[in-house]
Each structure stands twice: as C-alpha cells, then as structure tokens.
Amino acid sequence: MFQVIGGRSVQVTRLLAPRRAVLVEAVRGRKSRTDPVAKSKEGRIKVPPPVDPREMVVLKERFAEYQLITRALRLEFKEEVLRKKYEEETGSLAEERARQEAEEHCALMAFNNQENLRMLEVRTLRVQKEKEEAERKQVEASVQREQQQQEFIKEKEKDILKLQEDAKNFITLENLDRRIEDALDNPKNYNFAIDKEGRVVKQTMLQ
Amino acid sequence: NVHILPIYENYHGGYVVIRLALAGHKQANRPFYRIVAAYNKRARDGKYLEQLGSYDPLPNIYNEKLVSFNFDRIKYWIGCGAHPTKPVAKLLGLAGFFPLHPMTITEAERRRAQTELIATEDVLQEGQKEAEV
C-alpha cells in the first residue's frame, strides 16, 4: 500500500517530517477506487501505533549516530574503491604488466614474420613443382593424343586395304552374267550334321 | 557515483540495492534468501548484478540461523553507491560489519520489558493465590 520514494526526487525540508530512513506515500493496492469497504472493516478508524516519547528521543539519538557511522563507512568504501581503481590503472605493477605485454607482442610479431617467410619459401617451391607437373602432364597428354591419332589412321588404312581387296571379288555389271552362270553351275550345300562328340557330317540328301 | 557503475542497463534515476531475494527452491513453507546486489526496479527474485551471500531464516538442528557474507564485494558495492535494505542492514549489524541497527536494540529492550512484565505479573498472581489460601 505504501510505496517508497527514493533518489533525487526527495526534498527533505519539512520540519515535522518523520525521521525515518525513507519517505513513503499512499498507493492503490489490491482494490480500485470504486470497490466498497469490506464488511469486517466498516467502522474501522485507522490509528497509528502508539509512540513512547522517551523511547522516540532515545531512538532518534540512536538513528542519528547510526546514520553518521554508516555515512562515514560509505565514504571510506568509496575512497577504497577509487584507490583500487587508480592503483590498477596507474600503479607500479600496471607499468610492468604493460611493458611485459609489449615485449610479448614484439616477440610474437617477429615469430609471425619468420613463419610468413618460411611459408613463402615453401609455397614458392610447391607452386614451382606443381607448374612442372602440369607441363609434364600436358606434354604427355599431347603425345598420347598424337599416338591415338596415329593408331586411328592405321586402323582406317587397314580397313581401306581390306576393302580394296574385297572389291576385287565384288559383283559388277560386267561380271553379273558370268557370276550368275557360275553360281548356277556350282550349287553350294551349307547343310551339315553334328553329334554330341563333335563329329561333323557333310554328306546329305541332295535334290 | 554513477560513473563507477557497470553499464549493463540504462536506468533513468535507478540505483543499486543490496537486498534479500527469495531463492525459489519451489518448496512451500521452506524459504531461503540470497543476499543480492540488484537494481531497485528489478523484481525481487529477478535478474541481479551479483550474489553477496545467503540467509536461512529457519533454525537448523543446533538451533542456529546461518548467514553468509562476501565482505569484499559488499565493500565494493557500497563504495559504488548501493543502499542496503532494513533487514540486510540489521543482519550486517548483528554480524559486526555495520554498527548495530537501532531497531534491533529497541526491539530487544521491548521484549525484555515484556518478559519482565509477565514475570512480575506471575509473581503477583502467585502472591495473591498464597494470600487467598
């Protein structure tokens, strides 16, 4: 029901303000403004808890002292935090650390450069070898192609020779009559019989 | 000193508090609190900046309530401008890190006065009974 106000919006200039640690204001809780009062709370008059003035005086003193001590502690801790931050950034150890880091950086950069040079050499060798390989392969391929072409030509020449030789036995218009007569005079019989043991029998019934 | 705060979020006018957050072990009737540094506007059990300790409100078998603090980090956060809440301030006072909270002293005095009142009432009642008898 009561919400705490804190931070820069607090203007503490009221003389009769309660000397609490925080300022409170009323805030709507569970019920809205149109909800009726509960039956058990009909005739209720809210009364704050009774304050014992002697106890209040003692309490105010105690709170004043407590707040003094806590504020002092807070400032002490702030100073410590700032000092630690300062030491970390601009202390004696920080310079040594920075120097060591710079040294490490130099060393690593030198190592990196050396590695780059080495890799460069290795790379040039490799590239050269690959180029030679490629050239060799190209030469081989061309030789192969040449060979294949030669073989092809030879095959074709053989075929041509064979054809030329066969052409001598072709039937032309001049041989036609003579070949017909030869064929009719020499009847060829292609029938033959063969048994399971491979003996061929060419003697058949001729008509 | 807002400039020292870690820049996780941009809150306008927000500040850091050190407070108790329920640890949420999902068991009914068995609370356990974490002492936590969080932004003020965050939910009680929501995302916090750092855990600085724990508090078990139920006494154990030796009748002790266990509390733990990370004093180094608490110093850092208070140096950065965090405010502890009332129960955290009371616990720190009992631990000795802060001065004793005034309300612990006054409540102890009130309880002592109450027990003395009851004791004197009992004595009076016994006296009356003896007188009657």
Coordinates of C-alpha atoms in Angstrom, one line a residue:
Chain A
M1 CA 0.0 0.0 0.0
F2 CA 2.8 2.4 0.8
Q3 CA 5.4 3.0 -1.9
V4 CA 9.0 4.0 -1.1
I5 CA 10.2 7.3 -2.7
G6 CA 14.0 7.4 -3.0
G7 CA 16.6 9.1 -5.1
R8 CA 16.7 12.7 -6.3
S9 CA 13.0 13.4 -6.2
V10 CA 13.1 13.8 -2.4
Q11 CA 13.0 17.4 -1.0
V12 CA 13.7 17.0 2.7
T13 CA 12.9 20.4 4.1
R14 CA 9.8 19.6 6.2
L15 CA 10.4 20.3 9.9
L16 CA 7.7 17.9 11.2
A17 CA 8.8 15.1 8.8
P18 CA 9.1 11.7 10.5
R19 CA 12.8 11.0 11.0
R20 CA 12.6 7.7 9.1
A21 CA 15.3 6.4 6.8
V22 CA 13.0 6.6 3.7
L23 CA 9.9 8.6 2.7
V24 CA 6.6 6.8 2.0
E25 CA 3.5 7.8 0.0
A26 CA 0.0 6.1 -0.3
V27 CA -0.5 3.9 -3.4
R28 CA -3.6 1.9 -4.5
G29 CA -3.1 -1.8 -3.6
R30 CA -5.4 -4.6 -4.4
K31 CA -8.8 -2.7 -4.6
S32 CA -9.7 0.0 -7.1
R33 CA -11.4 3.3 -6.1
T34 CA -15.0 2.0 -6.8
D35 CA -14.7 -1.1 -4.6
P36 CA -16.7 -0.9 -1.3
V37 CA -15.2 -1.2 2.1
A38 CA -15.1 -4.8 3.5
K39 CA -17.8 -5.8 6.0
S40 CA -15.3 -6.6 8.7
K41 CA -13.7 -3.1 8.3
E42 CA -16.8 -1.0 8.3
G43 CA -16.4 1.1 11.4
R44 CA -12.6 1.0 11.4
I45 CA -10.7 4.1 12.3
K46 CA -7.0 3.6 11.5
V47 CA -4.8 4.5 14.4
P48 CA -1.1 4.6 14.1
P49 CA 0.8 2.6 16.7
P50 CA 1.4 4.5 20.0
V51 CA 4.7 6.3 20.3
D52 CA 6.5 6.4 23.6
P53 CA 8.1 9.9 23.6
R54 CA 11.1 8.9 25.8
E55 CA 11.7 5.9 23.5
M56 CA 11.3 8.2 20.5
V57 CA 14.0 10.5 21.8
V58 CA 16.4 7.7 22.5
L59 CA 15.6 6.2 19.1
K60 CA 16.3 9.5 17.3
E61 CA 19.6 9.7 19.0
R62 CA 20.5 6.2 18.1
F63 CA 19.4 6.7 14.5
A64 CA 21.4 9.9 14.2
E65 CA 24.5 8.0 15.4
Y66 CA 23.8 5.0 13.2
Q67 CA 23.4 7.2 10.1
L68 CA 26.6 9.1 11.0
I69 CA 28.6 5.9 11.2
T70 CA 27.0 4.4 8.0
R71 CA 27.7 7.5 6.0
A72 CA 31.3 7.6 7.2
L73 CA 31.7 3.9 6.2
R74 CA 30.2 4.6 2.8
L75 CA 32.7 7.3 2.2
E76 CA 35.5 5.1 3.3
F77 CA 34.5 2.3 1.0
K78 CA 34.1 4.8 -1.9
E79 CA 37.6 6.0 -1.3
E80 CA 38.9 2.5 -1.2
V81 CA 37.2 1.6 -4.5
L82 CA 38.6 4.7 -6.2
R83 CA 42.1 4.0 -4.8
K84 CA 42.0 0.4 -6.1
K85 CA 40.9 1.6 -9.5
Y86 CA 43.7 4.1 -9.6
E87 CA 46.3 1.5 -8.5
E88 CA 45.1 -0.8 -11.1
E89 CA 45.3 1.7 -13.9
T90 CA 48.4 3.7 -13.0
G91 CA 50.2 1.7 -10.3
S92 CA 53.7 0.3 -10.3
L93 CA 52.5 -3.2 -11.2
A94 CA 50.5 -1.9 -14.1
E95 CA 53.5 -0.4 -15.9
E96 CA 55.4 -3.7 -15.6
R97 CA 52.5 -5.6 -16.9
A98 CA 52.2 -3.2 -19.9
R99 CA 55.9 -3.5 -20.6
Q100 CA 55.8 -7.3 -20.5
E101 CA 52.8 -7.3 -22.8
A102 CA 54.6 -5.0 -25.2
E103 CA 57.6 -7.4 -25.2
E104 CA 55.4 -10.4 -25.7
H105 CA 53.7 -8.6 -28.6
C106 CA 57.1 -7.8 -30.2
A107 CA 58.3 -11.4 -29.8
L108 CA 55.1 -12.8 -31.3
M109 CA 55.2 -10.4 -34.2
A110 CA 58.8 -11.4 -35.0
F111 CA 57.8 -15.1 -34.8
N112 CA 54.9 -14.4 -37.1
N113 CA 57.1 -12.7 -39.7
Q114 CA 59.5 -15.6 -39.6
E115 CA 56.7 -18.0 -40.1
N116 CA 55.4 -16.0 -43.0
L117 CA 58.9 -16.0 -44.7
R118 CA 59.2 -19.8 -44.2
M119 CA 55.7 -20.4 -45.6
L120 CA 56.5 -18.1 -48.5
E121 CA 59.6 -20.3 -49.4
V122 CA 57.6 -23.5 -49.0
R123 CA 54.8 -22.1 -51.1
T124 CA 57.1 -21.0 -54.0
L125 CA 58.7 -24.5 -54.1
R126 CA 55.3 -26.1 -54.1
V127 CA 54.0 -23.8 -56.8
Q128 CA 57.0 -24.4 -59.0
K129 CA 56.7 -28.2 -58.6
E130 CA 53.0 -28.0 -59.5
K131 CA 53.8 -26.0 -62.6
E132 CA 56.4 -28.5 -63.7
E133 CA 53.9 -31.3 -63.1
A134 CA 51.3 -29.6 -65.1
E135 CA 53.6 -29.0 -68.0
R136 CA 54.8 -32.6 -68.0
K137 CA 51.2 -33.8 -67.9
Q138 CA 50.3 -31.5 -70.8
V139 CA 53.2 -32.9 -72.8
E140 CA 52.2 -36.4 -72.0
A141 CA 48.7 -35.7 -73.0
S142 CA 49.7 -34.3 -76.3
V143 CA 51.9 -37.3 -77.0
Q144 CA 49.1 -39.6 -76.1
R145 CA 46.7 -37.8 -78.4
E146 CA 49.3 -38.0 -81.2
Q147 CA 49.6 -41.7 -80.6
Q148 CA 45.9 -42.2 -80.7
Q149 CA 45.6 -40.3 -83.9
Q150 CA 48.3 -42.4 -85.5
E151 CA 46.6 -45.6 -84.4
F152 CA 43.3 -44.4 -85.7
I153 CA 44.9 -43.6 -89.0
K154 CA 46.5 -47.1 -89.2
E155 CA 43.2 -48.8 -88.4
K156 CA 41.5 -46.8 -91.1
E157 CA 44.3 -47.7 -93.6
K158 CA 43.9 -51.3 -92.8
D159 CA 40.2 -51.1 -93.4
I160 CA 40.8 -49.4 -96.7
L161 CA 43.2 -52.1 -97.8
K162 CA 40.7 -54.8 -96.7
L163 CA 38.0 -53.1 -98.7
Q164 CA 40.2 -52.8 -101.7
E165 CA 41.0 -56.4 -101.5
D166 CA 37.3 -57.3 -101.2
A167 CA 36.5 -55.0 -104.0
K168 CA 38.2 -57.4 -106.3
N169 CA 35.6 -60.0 -105.6
F170 CA 32.6 -57.7 -106.0
I171 CA 29.9 -58.4 -108.5
T172 CA 29.7 -55.5 -111.1
L173 CA 27.6 -55.0 -114.1
E174 CA 30.2 -56.7 -116.3
N175 CA 30.6 -59.7 -114.0
L176 CA 26.9 -60.1 -113.4
D177 CA 26.1 -62.5 -116.2
R178 CA 29.3 -64.6 -115.7
R179 CA 28.8 -64.8 -111.9
I180 CA 25.1 -65.8 -112.3
E181 CA 26.2 -68.6 -114.6
D182 CA 29.0 -69.6 -112.2
A183 CA 26.6 -69.7 -109.3
L184 CA 24.0 -71.8 -111.1
D185 CA 26.8 -74.2 -112.3
N186 CA 28.3 -74.7 -108.8
P187 CA 25.5 -75.3 -106.3
K188 CA 26.9 -75.0 -102.7
N189 CA 25.4 -77.0 -99.9
Y190 CA 25.7 -75.5 -96.4
N191 CA 23.8 -78.2 -94.7
F192 CA 25.7 -80.4 -92.2
A193 CA 25.0 -82.5 -89.2
I194 CA 26.9 -82.6 -85.9
D195 CA 26.6 -85.0 -83.0
K196 CA 27.5 -84.6 -79.3
E197 CA 31.1 -85.6 -79.7
G198 CA 31.7 -83.0 -82.4
R199 CA 31.9 -85.2 -85.5
V200 CA 30.7 -83.3 -88.5
V201 CA 28.9 -85.0 -91.3
K202 CA 28.6 -83.1 -94.6
Q203 CA 27.1 -85.8 -96.6
T204 CA 23.3 -85.1 -97.0
M205 CA 20.5 -85.8 -99.3
L206 CA 20.8 -83.6 -102.4
Q207 CA 17.9 -82.8 -104.6
Chain B
N1 CA 28.8 8.0 -8.0
V2 CA 27.0 6.7 -11.1
H3 CA 30.1 6.8 -13.3
I4 CA 31.6 3.8 -11.5
L5 CA 28.5 1.6 -12.0
P6 CA 28.8 -1.2 -14.6
I7 CA 26.9 -0.3 -17.7
Y8 CA 24.5 -3.3 -18.1
E9 CA 21.3 -1.2 -18.5
N10 CA 20.3 2.4 -18.9
Y11 CA 18.0 3.2 -15.9
H12 CA 16.9 6.8 -15.5
G13 CA 17.4 7.6 -11.8
G14 CA 17.8 4.0 -10.9
Y15 CA 20.1 2.8 -8.1
V16 CA 21.6 -0.4 -6.8
V17 CA 20.3 -2.0 -3.6
I18 CA 21.6 -4.8 -1.5
R19 CA 18.6 -6.8 -0.5
L20 CA 17.2 -10.3 0.3
A21 CA 15.8 -12.3 -2.7
L22 CA 13.9 -15.5 -2.3
A23 CA 16.0 -18.3 -3.7
G24 CA 12.9 -20.1 -5.1
H25 CA 13.5 -23.7 -4.5
K26 CA 9.9 -24.3 -5.3
Q27 CA 9.2 -25.9 -1.9
A28 CA 6.3 -24.5 0.1
N29 CA 6.9 -23.3 3.7
R30 CA 10.7 -23.5 3.3
P31 CA 12.1 -20.1 2.5
F32 CA 15.8 -19.4 1.7
Y33 CA 17.1 -15.9 0.9
R34 CA 20.0 -14.8 -1.2
I35 CA 21.7 -11.5 -0.2
V36 CA 22.0 -9.9 -3.6
A37 CA 23.1 -6.6 -5.3
A38 CA 20.4 -5.7 -7.8
Y39 CA 18.9 -2.6 -9.5
N40 CA 16.0 -1.2 -7.5
K41 CA 13.4 -1.5 -10.2
R42 CA 14.0 -5.2 -10.8
A43 CA 11.7 -7.9 -9.5
R44 CA 12.6 -9.3 -6.1
D45 CA 13.6 -12.7 -7.5
G46 CA 14.6 -11.4 -10.9
K47 CA 18.0 -10.8 -12.6
Y48 CA 20.6 -9.4 -10.1
L49 CA 24.0 -8.0 -10.6
E50 CA 25.9 -10.2 -8.1
Q51 CA 25.2 -12.5 -5.2
L52 CA 26.8 -11.4 -2.0
G53 CA 25.7 -14.0 0.5
S54 CA 22.8 -16.0 1.8
Y55 CA 20.4 -16.2 4.7
D56 CA 18.5 -19.1 6.0
P57 CA 15.6 -17.9 8.2
L58 CA 14.7 -21.3 9.7
P59 CA 16.9 -22.6 12.5
N60 CA 18.8 -25.8 12.0
I61 CA 19.2 -28.8 14.3
Y62 CA 21.6 -26.9 16.5
N63 CA 19.2 -24.0 16.7
E64 CA 21.3 -21.7 14.6
K65 CA 20.2 -19.4 11.7
L66 CA 23.0 -19.5 9.1
V67 CA 24.1 -16.3 7.3
S68 CA 27.0 -15.8 4.9
F69 CA 28.5 -12.6 3.5
N70 CA 31.1 -11.7 0.9
F71 CA 32.5 -8.7 2.7
D72 CA 35.0 -7.8 -0.1
R73 CA 32.3 -7.4 -2.7
I74 CA 29.9 -5.8 -0.3
K75 CA 32.5 -3.1 0.3
Y76 CA 32.9 -2.6 -3.4
W77 CA 29.1 -2.2 -4.0
I78 CA 28.7 0.2 -1.1
G79 CA 31.6 2.1 -2.4
C80 CA 29.8 2.2 -5.8
G81 CA 26.7 3.7 -4.1
A82 CA 24.5 0.7 -3.2
H83 CA 21.9 1.0 -0.4
P84 CA 21.3 -1.9 1.9
T85 CA 17.6 -2.6 2.9
K86 CA 16.5 -2.7 6.5
P87 CA 16.8 -6.5 7.1
V88 CA 20.1 -6.6 5.3
A89 CA 21.3 -3.7 7.5
K90 CA 20.1 -5.5 10.6
L91 CA 21.9 -8.7 9.6
L92 CA 25.1 -6.8 8.9
G93 CA 24.8 -5.0 12.2
L94 CA 24.5 -8.4 14.0
A95 CA 27.5 -9.7 12.1
G96 CA 29.6 -6.7 13.2
F97 CA 30.3 -5.3 9.7
F98 CA 28.0 -2.3 10.4
P99 CA 27.1 -0.7 13.7
L100 CA 24.1 -2.4 15.5
H101 CA 20.8 -1.2 14.0
P102 CA 18.8 0.9 16.4
M103 CA 15.7 -1.1 15.8
T104 CA 17.4 -4.4 17.0
I105 CA 18.3 -2.7 20.2
T106 CA 14.9 -1.2 20.8
E107 CA 13.1 -4.4 19.9
A108 CA 15.3 -6.3 22.3
E109 CA 14.6 -3.8 25.0
R110 CA 10.8 -4.0 24.3
R111 CA 10.9 -7.8 24.5
R112 CA 12.9 -7.7 27.7
A113 CA 10.4 -5.2 29.2
Q114 CA 7.6 -7.5 28.1
T115 CA 9.1 -10.6 29.7
E116 CA 9.8 -8.7 32.9
L117 CA 6.2 -7.5 33.0
I118 CA 4.9 -11.1 32.6
A119 CA 7.4 -12.3 35.3
T120 CA 6.2 -9.6 37.7
E121 CA 2.5 -10.4 36.9
D122 CA 3.2 -14.1 37.6
V123 CA 4.9 -13.2 40.9
L124 CA 1.9 -11.0 41.8
Q125 CA -0.6 -13.8 40.9
E126 CA 1.3 -16.3 43.0
G127 CA 1.4 -13.9 45.9
Q128 CA -2.4 -13.3 45.5
K129 CA -3.1 -17.1 45.5
E130 CA -1.0 -17.6 48.6
A131 CA -2.8 -14.8 50.3
E132 CA -6.2 -16.4 49.4
V133 CA -5.0 -19.8 50.6

